[in-house]
Short mmCIF file of N, CA and C in Angstrom, two decimals:
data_model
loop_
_atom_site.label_atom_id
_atom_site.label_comp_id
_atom_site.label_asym_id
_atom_site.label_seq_id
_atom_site.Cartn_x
_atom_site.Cartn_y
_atom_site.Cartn_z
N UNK A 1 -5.79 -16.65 -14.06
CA UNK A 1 -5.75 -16.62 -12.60
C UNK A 1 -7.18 -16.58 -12.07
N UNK A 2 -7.45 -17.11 -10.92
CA UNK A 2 -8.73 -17.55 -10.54
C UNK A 2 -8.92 -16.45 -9.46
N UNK A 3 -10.07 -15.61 -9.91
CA UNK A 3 -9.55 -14.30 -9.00
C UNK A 3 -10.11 -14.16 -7.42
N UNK A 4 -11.20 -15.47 -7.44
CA UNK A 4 -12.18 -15.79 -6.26
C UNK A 4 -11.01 -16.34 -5.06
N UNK A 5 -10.17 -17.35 -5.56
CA UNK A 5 -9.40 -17.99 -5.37
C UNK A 5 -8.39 -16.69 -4.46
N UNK A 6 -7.23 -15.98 -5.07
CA UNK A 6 -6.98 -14.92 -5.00
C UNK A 6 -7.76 -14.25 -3.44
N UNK A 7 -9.08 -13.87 -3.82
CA UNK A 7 -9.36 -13.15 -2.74
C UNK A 7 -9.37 -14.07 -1.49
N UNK A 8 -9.67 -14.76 -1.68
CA UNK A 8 -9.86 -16.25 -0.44
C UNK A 8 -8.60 -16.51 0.01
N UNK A 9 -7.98 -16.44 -0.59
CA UNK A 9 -6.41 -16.27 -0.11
C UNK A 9 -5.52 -15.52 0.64
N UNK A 10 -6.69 -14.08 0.61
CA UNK A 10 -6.16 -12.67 1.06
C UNK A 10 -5.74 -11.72 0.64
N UNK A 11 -5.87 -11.87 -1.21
CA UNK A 11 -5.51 -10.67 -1.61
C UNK A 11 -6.50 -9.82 -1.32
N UNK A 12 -5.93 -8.22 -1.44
CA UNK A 12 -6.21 -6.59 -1.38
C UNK A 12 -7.27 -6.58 -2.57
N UNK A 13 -8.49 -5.73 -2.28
CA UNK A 13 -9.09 -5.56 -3.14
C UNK A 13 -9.29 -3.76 -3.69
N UNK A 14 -8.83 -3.62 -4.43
CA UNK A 14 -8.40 -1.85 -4.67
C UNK A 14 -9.58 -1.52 -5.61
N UNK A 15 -10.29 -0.78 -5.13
CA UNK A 15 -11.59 -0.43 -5.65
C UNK A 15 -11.29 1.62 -6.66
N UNK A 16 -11.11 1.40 -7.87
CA UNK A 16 -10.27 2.75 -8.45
C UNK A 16 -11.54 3.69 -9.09
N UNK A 17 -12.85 3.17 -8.72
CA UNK A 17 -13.84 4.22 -9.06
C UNK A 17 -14.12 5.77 -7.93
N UNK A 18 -15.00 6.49 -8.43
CA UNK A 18 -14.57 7.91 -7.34
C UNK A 18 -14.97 7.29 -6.28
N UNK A 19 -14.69 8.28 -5.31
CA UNK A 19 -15.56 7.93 -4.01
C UNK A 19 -17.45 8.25 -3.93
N UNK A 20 -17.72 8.81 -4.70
CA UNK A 20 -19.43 8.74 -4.82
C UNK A 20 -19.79 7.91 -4.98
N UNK A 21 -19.05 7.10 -6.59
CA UNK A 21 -19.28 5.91 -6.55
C UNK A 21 -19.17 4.72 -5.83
N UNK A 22 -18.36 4.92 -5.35
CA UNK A 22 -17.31 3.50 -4.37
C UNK A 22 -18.76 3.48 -3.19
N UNK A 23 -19.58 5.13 -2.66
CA UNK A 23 -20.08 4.99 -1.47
C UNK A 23 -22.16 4.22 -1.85
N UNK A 24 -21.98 4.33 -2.99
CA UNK A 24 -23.08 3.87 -3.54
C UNK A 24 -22.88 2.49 -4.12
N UNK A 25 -22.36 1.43 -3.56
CA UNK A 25 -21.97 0.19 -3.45
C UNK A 25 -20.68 -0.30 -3.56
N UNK A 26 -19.95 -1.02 -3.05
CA UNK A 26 -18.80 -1.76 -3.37
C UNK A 26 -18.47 -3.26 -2.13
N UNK A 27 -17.39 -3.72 -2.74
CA UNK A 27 -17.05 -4.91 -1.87
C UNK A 27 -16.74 -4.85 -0.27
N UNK A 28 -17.39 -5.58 0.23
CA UNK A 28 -16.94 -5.56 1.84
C UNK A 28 -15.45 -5.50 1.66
N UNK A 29 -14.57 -4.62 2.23
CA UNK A 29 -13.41 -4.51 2.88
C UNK A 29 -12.26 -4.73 1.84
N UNK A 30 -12.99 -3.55 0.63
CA UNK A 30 -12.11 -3.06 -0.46
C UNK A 30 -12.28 -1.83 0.10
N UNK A 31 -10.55 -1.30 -0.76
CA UNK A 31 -10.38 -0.02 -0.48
C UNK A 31 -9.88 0.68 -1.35
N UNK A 32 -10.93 2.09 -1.39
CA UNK A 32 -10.74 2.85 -2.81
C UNK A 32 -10.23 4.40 -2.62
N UNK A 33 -9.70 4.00 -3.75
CA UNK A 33 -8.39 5.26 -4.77
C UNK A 33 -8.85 4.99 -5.70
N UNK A 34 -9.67 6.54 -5.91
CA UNK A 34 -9.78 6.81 -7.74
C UNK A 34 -8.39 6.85 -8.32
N UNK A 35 -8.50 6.35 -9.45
CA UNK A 35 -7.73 5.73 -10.66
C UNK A 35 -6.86 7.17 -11.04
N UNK A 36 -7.53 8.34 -10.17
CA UNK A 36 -6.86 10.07 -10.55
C UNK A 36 -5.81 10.18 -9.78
N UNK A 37 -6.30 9.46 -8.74
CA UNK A 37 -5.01 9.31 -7.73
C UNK A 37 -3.95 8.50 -7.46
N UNK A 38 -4.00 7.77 -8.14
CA UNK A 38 -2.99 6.03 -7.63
C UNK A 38 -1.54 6.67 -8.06
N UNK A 39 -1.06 7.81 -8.75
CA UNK A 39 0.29 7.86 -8.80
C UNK A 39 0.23 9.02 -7.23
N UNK A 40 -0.45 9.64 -6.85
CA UNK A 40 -0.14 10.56 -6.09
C UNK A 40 -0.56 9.74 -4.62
N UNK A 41 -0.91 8.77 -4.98
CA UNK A 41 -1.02 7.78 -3.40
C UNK A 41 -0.38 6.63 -3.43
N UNK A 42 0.47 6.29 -4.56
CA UNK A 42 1.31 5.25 -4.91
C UNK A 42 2.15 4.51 -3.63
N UNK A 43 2.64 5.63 -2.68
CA UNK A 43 2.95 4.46 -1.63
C UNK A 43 1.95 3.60 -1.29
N UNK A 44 0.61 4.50 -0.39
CA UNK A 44 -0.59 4.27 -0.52
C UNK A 44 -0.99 2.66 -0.80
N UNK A 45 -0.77 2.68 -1.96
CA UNK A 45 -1.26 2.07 -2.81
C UNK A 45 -0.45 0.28 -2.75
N UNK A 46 1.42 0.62 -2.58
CA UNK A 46 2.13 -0.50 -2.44
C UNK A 46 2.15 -1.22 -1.23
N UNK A 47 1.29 -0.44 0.03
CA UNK A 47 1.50 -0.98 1.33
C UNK A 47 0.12 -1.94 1.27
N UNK A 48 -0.70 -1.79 0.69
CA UNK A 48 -1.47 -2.77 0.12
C UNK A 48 -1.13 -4.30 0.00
N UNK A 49 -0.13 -4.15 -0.47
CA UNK A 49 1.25 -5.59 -0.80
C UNK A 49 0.29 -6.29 -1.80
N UNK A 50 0.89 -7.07 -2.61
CA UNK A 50 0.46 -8.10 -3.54
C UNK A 50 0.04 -9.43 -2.80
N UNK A 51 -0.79 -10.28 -3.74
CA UNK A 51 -1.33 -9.72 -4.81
C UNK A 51 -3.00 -9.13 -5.00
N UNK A 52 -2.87 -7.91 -5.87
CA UNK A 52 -3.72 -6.98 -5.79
C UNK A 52 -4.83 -6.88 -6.72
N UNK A 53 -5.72 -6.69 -6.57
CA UNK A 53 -6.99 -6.75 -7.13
C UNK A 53 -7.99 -5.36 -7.46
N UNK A 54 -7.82 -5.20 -9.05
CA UNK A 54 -7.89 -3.65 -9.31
C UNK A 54 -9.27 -3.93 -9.28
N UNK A 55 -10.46 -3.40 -9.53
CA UNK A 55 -11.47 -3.16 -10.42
C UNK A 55 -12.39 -1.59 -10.08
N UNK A 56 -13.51 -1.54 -10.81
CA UNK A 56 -14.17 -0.12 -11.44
C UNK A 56 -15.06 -0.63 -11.85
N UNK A 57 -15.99 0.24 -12.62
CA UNK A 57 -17.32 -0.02 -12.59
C UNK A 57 -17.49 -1.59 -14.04
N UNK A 58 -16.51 -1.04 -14.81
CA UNK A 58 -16.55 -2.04 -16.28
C UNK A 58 -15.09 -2.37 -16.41
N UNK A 59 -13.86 -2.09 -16.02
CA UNK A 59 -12.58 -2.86 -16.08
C UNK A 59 -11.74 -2.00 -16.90
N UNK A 60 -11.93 -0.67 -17.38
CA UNK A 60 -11.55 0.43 -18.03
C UNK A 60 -10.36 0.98 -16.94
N UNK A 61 -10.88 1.65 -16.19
CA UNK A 61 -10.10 2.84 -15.30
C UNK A 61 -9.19 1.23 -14.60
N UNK A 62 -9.73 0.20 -13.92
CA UNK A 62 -8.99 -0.47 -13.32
C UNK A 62 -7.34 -1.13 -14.17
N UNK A 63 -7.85 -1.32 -15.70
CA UNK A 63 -6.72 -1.43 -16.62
C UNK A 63 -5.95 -0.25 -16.42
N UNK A 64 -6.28 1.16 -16.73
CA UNK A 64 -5.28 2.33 -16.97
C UNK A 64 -4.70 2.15 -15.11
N UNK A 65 -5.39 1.98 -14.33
CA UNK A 65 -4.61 1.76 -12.85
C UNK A 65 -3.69 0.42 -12.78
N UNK A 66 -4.21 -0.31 -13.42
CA UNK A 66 -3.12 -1.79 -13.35
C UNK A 66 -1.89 -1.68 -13.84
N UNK A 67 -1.97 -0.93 -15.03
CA UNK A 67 -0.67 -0.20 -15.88
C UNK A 67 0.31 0.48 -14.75
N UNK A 68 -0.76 1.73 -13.90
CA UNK A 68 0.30 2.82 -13.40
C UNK A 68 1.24 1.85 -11.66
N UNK A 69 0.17 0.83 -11.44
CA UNK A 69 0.71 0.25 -10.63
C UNK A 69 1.83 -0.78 -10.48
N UNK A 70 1.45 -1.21 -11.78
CA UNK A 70 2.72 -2.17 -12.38
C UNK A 70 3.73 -1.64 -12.87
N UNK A 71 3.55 -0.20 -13.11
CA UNK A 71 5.17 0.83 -13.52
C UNK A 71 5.72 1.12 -12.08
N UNK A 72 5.06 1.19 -11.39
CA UNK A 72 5.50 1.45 -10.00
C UNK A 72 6.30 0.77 -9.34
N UNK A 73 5.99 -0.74 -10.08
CA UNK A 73 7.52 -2.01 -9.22
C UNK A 73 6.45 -2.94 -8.48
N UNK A 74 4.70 -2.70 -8.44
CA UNK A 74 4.09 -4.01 -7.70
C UNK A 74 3.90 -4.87 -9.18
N UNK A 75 4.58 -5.77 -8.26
CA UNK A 75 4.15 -7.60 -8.86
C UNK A 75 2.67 -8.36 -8.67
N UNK A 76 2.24 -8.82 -9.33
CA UNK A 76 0.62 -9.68 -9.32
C UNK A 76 -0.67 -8.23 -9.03
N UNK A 77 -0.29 -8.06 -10.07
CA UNK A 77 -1.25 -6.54 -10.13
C UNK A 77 -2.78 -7.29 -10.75
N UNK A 78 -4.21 -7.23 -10.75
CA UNK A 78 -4.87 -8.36 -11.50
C UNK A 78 -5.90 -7.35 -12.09
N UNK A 79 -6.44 -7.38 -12.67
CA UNK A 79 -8.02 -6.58 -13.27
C UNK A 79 -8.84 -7.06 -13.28
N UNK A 80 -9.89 -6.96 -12.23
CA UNK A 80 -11.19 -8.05 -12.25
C UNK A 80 -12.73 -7.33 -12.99
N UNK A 81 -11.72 -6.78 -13.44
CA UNK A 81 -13.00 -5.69 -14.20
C UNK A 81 -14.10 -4.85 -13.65
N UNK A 82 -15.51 -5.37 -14.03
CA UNK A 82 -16.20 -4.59 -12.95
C UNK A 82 -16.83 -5.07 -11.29
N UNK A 83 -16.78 -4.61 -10.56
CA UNK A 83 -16.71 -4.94 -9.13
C UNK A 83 -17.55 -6.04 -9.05
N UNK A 84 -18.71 -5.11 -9.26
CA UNK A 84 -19.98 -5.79 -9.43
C UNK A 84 -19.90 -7.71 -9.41
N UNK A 85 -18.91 -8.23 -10.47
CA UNK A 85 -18.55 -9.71 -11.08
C UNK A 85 -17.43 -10.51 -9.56
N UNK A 86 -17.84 -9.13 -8.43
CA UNK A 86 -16.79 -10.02 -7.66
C UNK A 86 -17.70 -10.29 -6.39
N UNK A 87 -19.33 -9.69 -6.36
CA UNK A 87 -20.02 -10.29 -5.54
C UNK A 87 -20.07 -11.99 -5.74
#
C-alpha cells in the first residue's frame, strides 16, 4: 500500500509516541496517543475512522498499536514506521 497515496487521500495520521516526544517534532495534523493508551482511548482512537496511519519513532510501538487497534474491529490499520519517513 502506497502510504503517501493514503495520506493524500485523507487518511488519519495516529502518531503513538509519548507526548514529549510527539511535542519535539511530528507531522502537521497528526494526532497522538501513546501506544500506553490506545486500549484506554480506543473509542478515541475508532472515531479517527479508517484508513489509519500508525507510526513512532522506528515502527516498533506503532506495530504493538496496529495489533491493539486491529483487535478492536478497525479495518485498514497501516504501519508507516518511523514518522520521520512520512515527511
Amino acid at each position: 500500500m502506497d502510504i503517501n497515496q493514503l495520506i493524500a487521500d485523507g487518511a488519519k495520521i495516529l502518531d503513538v509516541r509519548s507526548e514529549a516526544e510527539f511535542n519535539e517534532g511530528h507531522i502537521e495534523g497528526s494526532v497522538n496517543i501513546s501506544v500506553n493508551e490506545i486500549q484506554s482511548r480506543i473509542e478515541e482512537v475508532k472515531q479517527l475512522g479508517s484508513p489509519l496511519i500508525v507510526c513512532c519513532l522506528s515502527g516498533g510501538r506503532a506495530g504493538v498499536a496496529k495489533a491493539l487497534i486491529e483487535a478492536a474491529g478497525v479495518k485498514q490499520v497501516y504501519n508507516a514506521g518511523g514518522w520521520e519517513s512520512l515527511l
